[in-house]
Amino acid sequence: MESVPLETAGIVAGGPPPDPTGKAETVVPLLPVSSAPSNAGDPSTPTSAIVTMATSEGPPVYNTLNEPVMVTLKRDVWRVIHNLRNVVLPIGRGEGAHSSIRDWDLWGPFFFIIFLAFILSSSASENKSKVFAVVFGVLSSGAVILTLNVLLLGGRIIFFQSLSVLGYCLFPLDVGALVCLFIYSKWIRFAVVIVTLLWSSSAAYPFVSGAVPEARKFLAVYPVFLLYISVAFLVLAND
């Protein structure tokens, strides 16, 4: 039998057969073994960490699954500070503040509720645990009810975003409760509570009123003011 040359059959020795369509196939070269990290064979090294070390130049770029705890805490703290500044500082507030609060979080509101409940319970003369439970329950359930009220009125707002805004607006009342711990004059305490109440109300008004139709603003804003007035009364009555 006469052998057919490889060139006649169109087959290159050691390679794949040619594409019958005539289109050239792009071959992606493999990375050399020397480019892999030195600890790639270590079973204790996560796959995501290996990919991070192999593809980054300079400082490693982590994701939320393998980043250090301190990196996560630092990012969350800066997010809380950023959202707090956009909510409670009316100076320079515009559409940018409304869009930036879309990156909402619940760590800040949770801390402010716990902090206010702790201050009011620690300064109570008796039944400290009951005071803490009442303040925490009133603020938590009140924020949920007010959010549902805004949604039922046709508000264009995310449920947890509304909880975040209402929780951040408690910051002025937290400051007022902390200041009142060191003030014994009733008139000065009254002035401090009034100022912080107006601060909290003015901080919450643009976000709540801007989320509902024009004809239903009063129905959405009035319960929010009522909640903050109740909290201010608790701060003022806590002697």
Coordinates of C-alpha atoms in Angstrom, one line a residue, residues 4-227:
V4 CA 0.0 9.2 1.7
P5 CA 2.3 12.1 2.7
L6 CA 1.1 14.2 5.7
E7 CA 1.4 17.4 3.6
T8 CA -0.9 15.9 0.9
A9 CA -3.6 15.1 3.5
G10 CA -3.4 18.6 4.9
I11 CA -2.5 17.5 8.4
V12 CA 0.4 19.0 10.3
A13 CA 2.2 16.5 12.5
G14 CA 1.6 17.2 16.2
G15 CA -1.3 19.6 15.6
P16 CA -5.1 19.6 15.2
P17 CA -6.7 19.0 11.8
P18 CA -7.5 22.2 9.7
D19 CA -10.8 23.9 10.1
P20 CA -13.0 22.8 7.1
T21 CA -14.7 26.2 7.0
G22 CA -11.4 27.8 6.2
K23 CA -11.5 30.2 9.2
A24 CA -8.3 30.6 11.1
E25 CA -8.5 29.6 14.8
T26 CA -7.0 31.8 17.4
V27 CA -4.9 29.9 19.9
V28 CA -4.5 31.5 23.3
P29 CA -1.1 30.6 24.7
L30 CA -1.0 29.2 28.2
L31 CA 0.7 31.0 31.0
P32 CA 4.1 29.7 31.9
V33 CA 4.4 27.7 35.1
S34 CA 6.8 30.3 36.5
S35 CA 4.0 33.0 36.5
A36 CA 1.9 31.1 39.1
P37 CA 2.3 32.2 42.7
S38 CA 4.7 30.3 44.9
N39 CA 2.0 29.1 47.2
A40 CA -0.5 28.1 44.5
G41 CA 0.0 24.4 45.4
D42 CA -0.7 25.1 49.1
P43 CA -4.2 23.6 49.9
S44 CA -4.7 26.2 52.6
T45 CA -4.6 29.0 50.1
P46 CA -8.2 29.9 48.8
T47 CA -8.7 29.8 45.0
S48 CA -10.0 33.4 45.0
A49 CA -6.8 34.5 46.8
I50 CA -4.6 32.7 44.3
V51 CA -6.4 34.5 41.4
T52 CA -6.0 37.8 43.2
M53 CA -2.3 37.4 43.7
A54 CA -1.7 36.1 40.2
T55 CA -3.6 38.9 38.4
S56 CA -2.7 41.9 40.5
E57 CA 0.3 44.2 40.3
G58 CA 1.1 46.0 43.4
P59 CA -1.2 45.9 46.4
P60 CA -3.6 42.9 46.4
V61 CA -7.2 43.6 45.4
Y62 CA -9.6 41.7 47.7
N63 CA -13.2 40.8 47.4
T64 CA -15.7 40.6 50.2
L65 CA -15.1 36.9 50.7
N66 CA -11.4 36.9 51.4
E67 CA -10.6 40.4 52.5
P68 CA -9.2 41.0 56.0
V69 CA -11.7 41.9 58.8
M70 CA -10.0 45.3 59.3
V71 CA -10.6 46.2 55.6
T72 CA -14.3 45.4 55.9
L73 CA -14.7 47.3 59.2
K74 CA -12.9 50.4 57.7
R75 CA -15.1 50.4 54.7
D76 CA -18.3 50.1 56.8
V77 CA -17.2 52.9 59.1
W78 CA -16.5 55.2 56.2
R79 CA -19.9 54.3 54.7
V80 CA -21.7 55.2 58.0
I81 CA -19.8 58.5 58.2
H82 CA -20.7 59.3 54.6
N83 CA -24.4 58.5 55.0
L84 CA -24.6 60.3 58.3
R85 CA -23.1 63.5 56.8
N86 CA -25.6 63.4 53.9
V87 CA -28.6 62.9 56.1
V88 CA -28.1 65.1 59.1
L89 CA -26.2 68.0 57.6
P90 CA -28.6 70.2 55.6
I91 CA -25.8 72.4 54.3
G92 CA -25.2 71.9 50.6
R93 CA -27.8 69.1 50.4
G94 CA -29.1 68.6 46.9
E95 CA -29.9 65.8 44.6
G96 CA -26.5 64.3 45.3
A97 CA -27.4 63.6 48.9
H98 CA -30.6 61.8 47.8
S99 CA -28.8 59.6 45.3
S100 CA -25.9 58.8 47.7
I101 CA -28.2 57.5 50.4
R102 CA -29.1 54.7 47.9
D103 CA -26.0 53.1 49.2
W104 CA -27.8 52.6 52.5
D105 CA -26.8 50.5 55.5
L106 CA -28.3 49.5 58.8
W107 CA -25.2 49.5 61.0
G108 CA -25.5 53.2 61.6
P109 CA -29.2 53.3 62.5
F110 CA -28.8 50.2 64.7
F111 CA -26.0 51.9 66.6
F112 CA -27.9 55.1 67.1
I113 CA -31.0 53.2 68.4
I114 CA -28.9 51.2 70.8
F115 CA -27.0 54.2 71.9
L116 CA -30.1 56.3 72.7
A117 CA -31.7 53.4 74.5
F118 CA -28.5 52.9 76.6
I119 CA -28.3 56.5 77.5
L120 CA -31.9 56.7 78.6
S121 CA -31.7 53.5 80.5
S122 CA -28.4 54.2 82.3
S123 CA -29.7 57.6 83.6
A124 CA -33.1 56.1 84.8
S125 CA -33.5 55.8 88.5
E126 CA -35.1 52.4 88.4
N127 CA -36.2 49.7 86.0
K128 CA -33.3 50.3 83.7
S129 CA -33.9 47.1 81.7
K130 CA -37.5 48.0 81.1
V131 CA -36.5 51.5 79.9
F132 CA -34.0 50.1 77.5
A133 CA -36.6 47.6 76.1
V134 CA -39.3 50.3 75.8
V135 CA -37.0 52.7 74.0
F136 CA -35.6 50.1 71.7
G137 CA -39.0 48.7 70.9
V138 CA -40.6 52.1 70.2
L139 CA -37.9 53.2 67.9
S140 CA -37.6 49.9 66.0
S141 CA -41.3 49.4 65.5
G142 CA -41.9 53.0 64.9
A143 CA -39.4 53.1 62.0
V144 CA -41.0 50.0 60.5
I145 CA -44.6 51.5 60.8
L146 CA -43.5 54.8 59.3
T147 CA -41.9 53.1 56.4
L148 CA -45.0 51.0 55.7
N149 CA -47.0 54.2 55.9
V150 CA -44.8 55.9 53.3
L151 CA -45.1 52.8 51.0
L152 CA -48.9 52.6 51.4
L153 CA -49.1 56.3 50.5
G154 CA -47.5 55.5 47.1
G155 CA -44.0 56.5 48.2
R156 CA -41.1 55.7 45.8
I157 CA -38.6 54.4 48.3
I158 CA -36.9 51.2 49.3
F159 CA -38.1 49.6 52.6
F160 CA -34.6 49.3 54.1
Q161 CA -33.5 52.6 52.7
S162 CA -36.3 54.3 54.6
L163 CA -35.3 52.5 57.8
S164 CA -31.8 53.7 57.2
V165 CA -32.8 57.4 56.8
L166 CA -35.1 57.4 59.8
G167 CA -32.4 55.8 61.9
Y168 CA -29.7 58.3 60.9
C169 CA -32.1 61.2 61.7
L170 CA -32.0 60.0 65.4
F171 CA -28.4 61.2 65.6
P172 CA -29.3 64.8 66.8
L173 CA -31.5 63.4 69.5
D174 CA -28.7 61.1 70.5
V175 CA -26.4 64.1 70.9
G176 CA -29.1 65.9 72.9
A177 CA -29.6 63.0 75.2
L178 CA -25.9 62.8 75.8
V179 CA -25.6 66.5 76.5
C180 CA -28.6 66.4 78.9
L181 CA -26.7 63.8 81.1
F182 CA -24.4 66.6 82.2
I183 CA -27.0 69.4 82.5
Y184 CA -29.2 69.8 85.5
S185 CA -31.0 73.0 84.6
K186 CA -34.5 72.2 83.2
W187 CA -34.6 75.2 81.0
I188 CA -31.2 74.5 79.4
R189 CA -32.3 70.8 78.9
F190 CA -35.5 72.0 77.4
A191 CA -33.6 74.3 74.9
V192 CA -31.2 71.5 74.0
V193 CA -34.1 69.0 73.3
I194 CA -36.0 71.5 71.2
V195 CA -32.9 72.3 69.1
T196 CA -32.1 68.6 68.5
L197 CA -35.8 67.9 67.8
L198 CA -35.9 70.5 65.1
W199 CA -32.6 69.2 63.7
S200 CA -33.9 65.7 63.4
S201 CA -37.2 66.8 61.9
S202 CA -35.5 69.0 59.4
A203 CA -33.2 66.2 58.4
A204 CA -36.0 63.7 57.9
Y205 CA -38.4 66.1 56.1
P206 CA -36.7 66.3 52.6
F207 CA -36.4 62.5 52.3
V208 CA -39.9 61.6 53.5
S209 CA -41.7 64.4 51.7
G210 CA -39.8 63.8 48.5
A211 CA -40.8 60.2 48.3
V212 CA -44.6 60.7 48.3
P213 CA -46.9 62.6 46.0
E214 CA -47.5 66.2 46.7
A215 CA -51.1 65.7 47.9
R216 CA -50.0 63.2 50.5
K217 CA -47.0 64.9 52.0
F218 CA -48.7 65.8 55.3
L219 CA -49.9 62.2 55.8
A220 CA -46.3 61.0 55.5
V221 CA -44.5 63.7 57.4
Y222 CA -46.8 64.1 60.4
P223 CA -46.2 60.6 61.8
V224 CA -42.4 61.1 61.5
F225 CA -42.6 64.3 63.5
L226 CA -44.8 62.5 66.1
L227 CA -42.2 59.8 66.5

